[in-house]
Short mmCIF file of N, CA, C and O in Angstrom, two decimals:
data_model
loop_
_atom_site.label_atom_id
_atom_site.label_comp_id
_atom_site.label_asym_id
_atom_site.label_seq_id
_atom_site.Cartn_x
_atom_site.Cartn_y
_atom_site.Cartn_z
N UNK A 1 30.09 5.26 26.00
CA UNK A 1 30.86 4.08 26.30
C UNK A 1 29.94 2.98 26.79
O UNK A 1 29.12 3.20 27.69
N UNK A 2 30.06 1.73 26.16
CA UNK A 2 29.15 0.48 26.57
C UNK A 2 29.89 0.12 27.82
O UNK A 2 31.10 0.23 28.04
N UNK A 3 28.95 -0.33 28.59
CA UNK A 3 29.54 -1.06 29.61
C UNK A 3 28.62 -2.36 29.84
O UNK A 3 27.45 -2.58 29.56
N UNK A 4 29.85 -3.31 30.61
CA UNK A 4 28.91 -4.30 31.00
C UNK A 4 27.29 -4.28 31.81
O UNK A 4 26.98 -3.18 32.26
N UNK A 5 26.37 -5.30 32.01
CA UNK A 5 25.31 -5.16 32.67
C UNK A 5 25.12 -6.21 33.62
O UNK A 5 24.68 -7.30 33.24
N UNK A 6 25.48 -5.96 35.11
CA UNK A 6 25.65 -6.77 36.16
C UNK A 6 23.87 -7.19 36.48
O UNK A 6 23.01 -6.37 36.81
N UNK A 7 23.63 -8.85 36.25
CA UNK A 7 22.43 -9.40 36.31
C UNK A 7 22.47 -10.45 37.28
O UNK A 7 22.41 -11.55 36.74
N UNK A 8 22.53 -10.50 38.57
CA UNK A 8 22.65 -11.45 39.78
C UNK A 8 23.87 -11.95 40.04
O UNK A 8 24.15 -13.08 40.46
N UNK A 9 24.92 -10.62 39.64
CA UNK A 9 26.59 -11.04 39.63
C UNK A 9 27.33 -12.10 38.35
O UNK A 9 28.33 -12.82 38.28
N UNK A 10 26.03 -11.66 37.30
CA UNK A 10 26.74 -12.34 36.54
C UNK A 10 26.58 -10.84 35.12
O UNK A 10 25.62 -10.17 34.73
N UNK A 11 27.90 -10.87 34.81
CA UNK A 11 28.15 -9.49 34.34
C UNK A 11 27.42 -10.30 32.29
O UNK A 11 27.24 -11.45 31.92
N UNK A 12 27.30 -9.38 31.80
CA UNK A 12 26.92 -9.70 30.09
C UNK A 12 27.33 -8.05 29.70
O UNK A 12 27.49 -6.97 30.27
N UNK A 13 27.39 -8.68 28.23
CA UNK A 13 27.58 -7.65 27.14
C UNK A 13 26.31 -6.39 26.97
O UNK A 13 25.14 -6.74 26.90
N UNK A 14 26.47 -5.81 26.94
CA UNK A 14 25.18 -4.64 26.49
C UNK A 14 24.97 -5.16 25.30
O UNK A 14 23.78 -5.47 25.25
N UNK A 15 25.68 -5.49 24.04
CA UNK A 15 24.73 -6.36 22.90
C UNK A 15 23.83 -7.38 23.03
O UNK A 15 22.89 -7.45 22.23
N UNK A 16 23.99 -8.30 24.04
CA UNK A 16 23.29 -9.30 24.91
C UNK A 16 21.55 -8.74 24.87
O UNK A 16 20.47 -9.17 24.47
N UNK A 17 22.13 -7.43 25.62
CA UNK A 17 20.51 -6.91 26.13
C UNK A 17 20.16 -6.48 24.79
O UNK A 17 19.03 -6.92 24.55
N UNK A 18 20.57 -5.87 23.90
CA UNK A 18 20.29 -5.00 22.59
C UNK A 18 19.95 -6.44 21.97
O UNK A 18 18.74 -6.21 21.87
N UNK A 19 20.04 -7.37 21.62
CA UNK A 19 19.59 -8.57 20.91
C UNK A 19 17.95 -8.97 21.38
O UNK A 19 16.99 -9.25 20.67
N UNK A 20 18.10 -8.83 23.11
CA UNK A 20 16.95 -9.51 23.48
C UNK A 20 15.36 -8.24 23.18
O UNK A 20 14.16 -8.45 23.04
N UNK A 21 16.20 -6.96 23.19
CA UNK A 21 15.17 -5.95 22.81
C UNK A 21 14.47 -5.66 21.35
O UNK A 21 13.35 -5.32 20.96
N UNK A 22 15.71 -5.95 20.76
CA UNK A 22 15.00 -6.29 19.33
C UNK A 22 13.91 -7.29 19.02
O UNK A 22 12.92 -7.12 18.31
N UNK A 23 14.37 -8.71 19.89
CA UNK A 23 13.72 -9.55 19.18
C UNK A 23 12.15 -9.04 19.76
O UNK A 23 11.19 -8.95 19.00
N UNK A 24 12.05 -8.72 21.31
CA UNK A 24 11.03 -8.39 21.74
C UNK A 24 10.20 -7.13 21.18
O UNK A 24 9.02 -7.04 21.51
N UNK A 25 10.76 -6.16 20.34
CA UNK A 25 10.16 -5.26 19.65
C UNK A 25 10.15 -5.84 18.39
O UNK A 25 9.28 -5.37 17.66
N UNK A 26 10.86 -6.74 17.91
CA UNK A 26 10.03 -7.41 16.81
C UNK A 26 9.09 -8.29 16.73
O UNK A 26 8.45 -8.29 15.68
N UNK A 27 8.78 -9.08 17.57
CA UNK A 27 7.57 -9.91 17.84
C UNK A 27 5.93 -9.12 17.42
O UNK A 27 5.05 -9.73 16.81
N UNK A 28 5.84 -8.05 17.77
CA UNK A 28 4.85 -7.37 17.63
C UNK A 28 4.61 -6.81 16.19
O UNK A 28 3.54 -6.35 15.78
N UNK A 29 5.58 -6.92 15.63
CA UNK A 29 5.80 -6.30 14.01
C UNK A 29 5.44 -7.72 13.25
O UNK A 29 4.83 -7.82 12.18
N UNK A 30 5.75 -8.36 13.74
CA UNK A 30 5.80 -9.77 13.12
C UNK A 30 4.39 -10.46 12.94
O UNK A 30 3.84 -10.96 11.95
N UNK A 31 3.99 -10.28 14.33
CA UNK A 31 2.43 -10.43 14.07
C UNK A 31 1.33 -9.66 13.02
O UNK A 31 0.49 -10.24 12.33
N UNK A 32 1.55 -8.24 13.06
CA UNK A 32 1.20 -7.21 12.54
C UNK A 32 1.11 -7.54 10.83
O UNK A 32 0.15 -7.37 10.08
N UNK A 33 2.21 -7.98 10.59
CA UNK A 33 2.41 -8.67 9.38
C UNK A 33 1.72 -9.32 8.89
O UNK A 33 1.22 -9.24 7.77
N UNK A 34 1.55 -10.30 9.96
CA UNK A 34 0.77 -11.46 9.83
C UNK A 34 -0.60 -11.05 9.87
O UNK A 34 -1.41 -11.27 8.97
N UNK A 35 -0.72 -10.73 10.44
CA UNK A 35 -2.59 -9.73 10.63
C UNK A 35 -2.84 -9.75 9.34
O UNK A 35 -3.51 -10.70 8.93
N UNK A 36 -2.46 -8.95 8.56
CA UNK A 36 -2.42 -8.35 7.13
C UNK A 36 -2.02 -8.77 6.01
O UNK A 36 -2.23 -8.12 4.99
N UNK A 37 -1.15 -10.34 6.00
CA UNK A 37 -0.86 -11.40 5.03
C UNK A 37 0.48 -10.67 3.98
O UNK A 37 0.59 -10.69 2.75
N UNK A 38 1.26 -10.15 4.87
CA UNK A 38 2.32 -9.30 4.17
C UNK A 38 3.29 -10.45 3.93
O UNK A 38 4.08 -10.26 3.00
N UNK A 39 3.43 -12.11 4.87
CA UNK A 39 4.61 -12.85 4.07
C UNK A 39 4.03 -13.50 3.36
O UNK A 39 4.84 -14.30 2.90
N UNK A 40 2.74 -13.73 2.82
CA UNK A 40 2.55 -14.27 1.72
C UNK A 40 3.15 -13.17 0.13
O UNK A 40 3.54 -13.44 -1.01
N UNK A 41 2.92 -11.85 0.95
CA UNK A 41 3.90 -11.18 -0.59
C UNK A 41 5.35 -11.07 -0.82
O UNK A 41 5.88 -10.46 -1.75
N UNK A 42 5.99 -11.81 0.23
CA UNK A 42 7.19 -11.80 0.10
C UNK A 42 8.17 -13.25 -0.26
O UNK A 42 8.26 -14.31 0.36
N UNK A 43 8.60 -12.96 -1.07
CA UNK A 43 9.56 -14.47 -1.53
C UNK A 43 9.98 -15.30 -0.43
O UNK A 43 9.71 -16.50 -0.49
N UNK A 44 10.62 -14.81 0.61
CA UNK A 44 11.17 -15.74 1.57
C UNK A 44 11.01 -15.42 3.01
O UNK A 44 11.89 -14.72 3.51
N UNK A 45 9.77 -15.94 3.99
CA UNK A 45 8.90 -14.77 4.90
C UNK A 45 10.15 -15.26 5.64
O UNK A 45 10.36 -14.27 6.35
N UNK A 46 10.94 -15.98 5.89
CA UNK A 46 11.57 -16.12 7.09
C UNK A 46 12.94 -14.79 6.98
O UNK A 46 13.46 -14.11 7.87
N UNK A 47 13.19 -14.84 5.28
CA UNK A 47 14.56 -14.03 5.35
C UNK A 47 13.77 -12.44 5.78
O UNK A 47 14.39 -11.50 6.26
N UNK A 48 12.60 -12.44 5.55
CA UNK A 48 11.45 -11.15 5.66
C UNK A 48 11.76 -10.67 7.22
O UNK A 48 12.07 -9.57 7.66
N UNK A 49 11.56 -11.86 7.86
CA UNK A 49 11.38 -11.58 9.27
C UNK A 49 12.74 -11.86 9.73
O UNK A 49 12.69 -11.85 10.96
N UNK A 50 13.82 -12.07 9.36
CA UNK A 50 15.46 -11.82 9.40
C UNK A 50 15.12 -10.25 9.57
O UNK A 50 14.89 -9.57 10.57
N UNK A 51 15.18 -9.98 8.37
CA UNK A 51 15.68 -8.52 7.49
C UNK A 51 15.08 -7.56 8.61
O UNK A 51 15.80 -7.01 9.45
N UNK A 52 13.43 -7.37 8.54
CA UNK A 52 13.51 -7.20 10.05
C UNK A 52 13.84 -6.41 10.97
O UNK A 52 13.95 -5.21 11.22
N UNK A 53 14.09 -8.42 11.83
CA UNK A 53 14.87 -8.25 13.31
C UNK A 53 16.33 -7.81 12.66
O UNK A 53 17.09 -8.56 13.27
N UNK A 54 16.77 -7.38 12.18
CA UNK A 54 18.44 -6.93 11.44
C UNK A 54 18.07 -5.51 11.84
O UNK A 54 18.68 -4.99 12.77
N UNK A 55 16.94 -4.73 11.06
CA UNK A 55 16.87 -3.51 10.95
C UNK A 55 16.42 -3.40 12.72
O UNK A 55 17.38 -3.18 13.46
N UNK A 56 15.66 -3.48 13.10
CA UNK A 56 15.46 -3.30 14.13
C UNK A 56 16.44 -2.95 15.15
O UNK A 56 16.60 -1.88 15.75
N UNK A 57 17.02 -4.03 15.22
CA UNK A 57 18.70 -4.00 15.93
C UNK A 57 19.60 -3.20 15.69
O UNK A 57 20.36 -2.83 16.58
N UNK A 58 19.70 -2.79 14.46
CA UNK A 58 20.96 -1.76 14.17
C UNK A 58 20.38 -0.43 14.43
O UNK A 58 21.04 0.60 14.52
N UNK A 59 18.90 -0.52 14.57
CA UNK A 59 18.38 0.92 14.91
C UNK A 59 18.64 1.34 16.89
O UNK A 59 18.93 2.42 17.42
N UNK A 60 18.40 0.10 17.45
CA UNK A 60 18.82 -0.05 18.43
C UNK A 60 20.35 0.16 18.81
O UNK A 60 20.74 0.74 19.82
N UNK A 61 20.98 -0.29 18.05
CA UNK A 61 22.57 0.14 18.71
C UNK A 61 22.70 1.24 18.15
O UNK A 61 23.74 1.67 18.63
N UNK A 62 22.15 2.32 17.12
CA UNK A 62 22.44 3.48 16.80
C UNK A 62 21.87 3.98 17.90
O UNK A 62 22.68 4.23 18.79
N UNK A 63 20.70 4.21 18.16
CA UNK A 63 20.12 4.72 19.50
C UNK A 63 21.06 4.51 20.43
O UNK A 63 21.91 5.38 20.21
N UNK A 64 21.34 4.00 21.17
CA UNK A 64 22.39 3.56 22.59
C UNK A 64 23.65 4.49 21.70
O UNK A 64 23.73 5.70 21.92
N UNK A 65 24.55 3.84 20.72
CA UNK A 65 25.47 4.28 20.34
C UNK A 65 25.10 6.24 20.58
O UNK A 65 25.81 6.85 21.38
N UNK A 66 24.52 6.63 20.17
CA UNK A 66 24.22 7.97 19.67
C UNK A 66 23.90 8.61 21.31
O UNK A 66 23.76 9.72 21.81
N UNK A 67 23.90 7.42 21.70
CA UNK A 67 23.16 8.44 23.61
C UNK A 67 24.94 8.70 24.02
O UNK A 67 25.32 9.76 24.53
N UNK A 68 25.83 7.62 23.70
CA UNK A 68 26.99 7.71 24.87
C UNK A 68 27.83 8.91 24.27
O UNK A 68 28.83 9.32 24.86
#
């Protein structure tokens, strides 16, 4: 069961936090990429780095989902 996450009395969504963890575990992938010139092989680097932070995230709420 999700529950809210009380942050200086101000309550948020647990997707809230699951958004901000993705993006922060994608940042590092993103670079990595970049290291290695992987959006120059891709048609559209931004939908690249969408697609992604997408996967990332849904791996994240399966994780949480799969703990409760």
């Amino acid at each position: 069961m999700y529950s809210e996450i009380d942050i200086l009395g101000v309550y948020i969504a647990p997707f809230v936090a699951m958004i901000a963890a993705a993006w922060i575990a994608t940042l590092p992938l993103s670079m990595i990429s970049n290291r290695y010139g992987l959006p120059r092989m891709v048609w559209h680097p931004g939908l690249f780095n969408l697609c992604i932070y997408i996967i990332v995230l849904s791996l994240i709420v399966l994780a949480v989902g799969a703990r409760s």
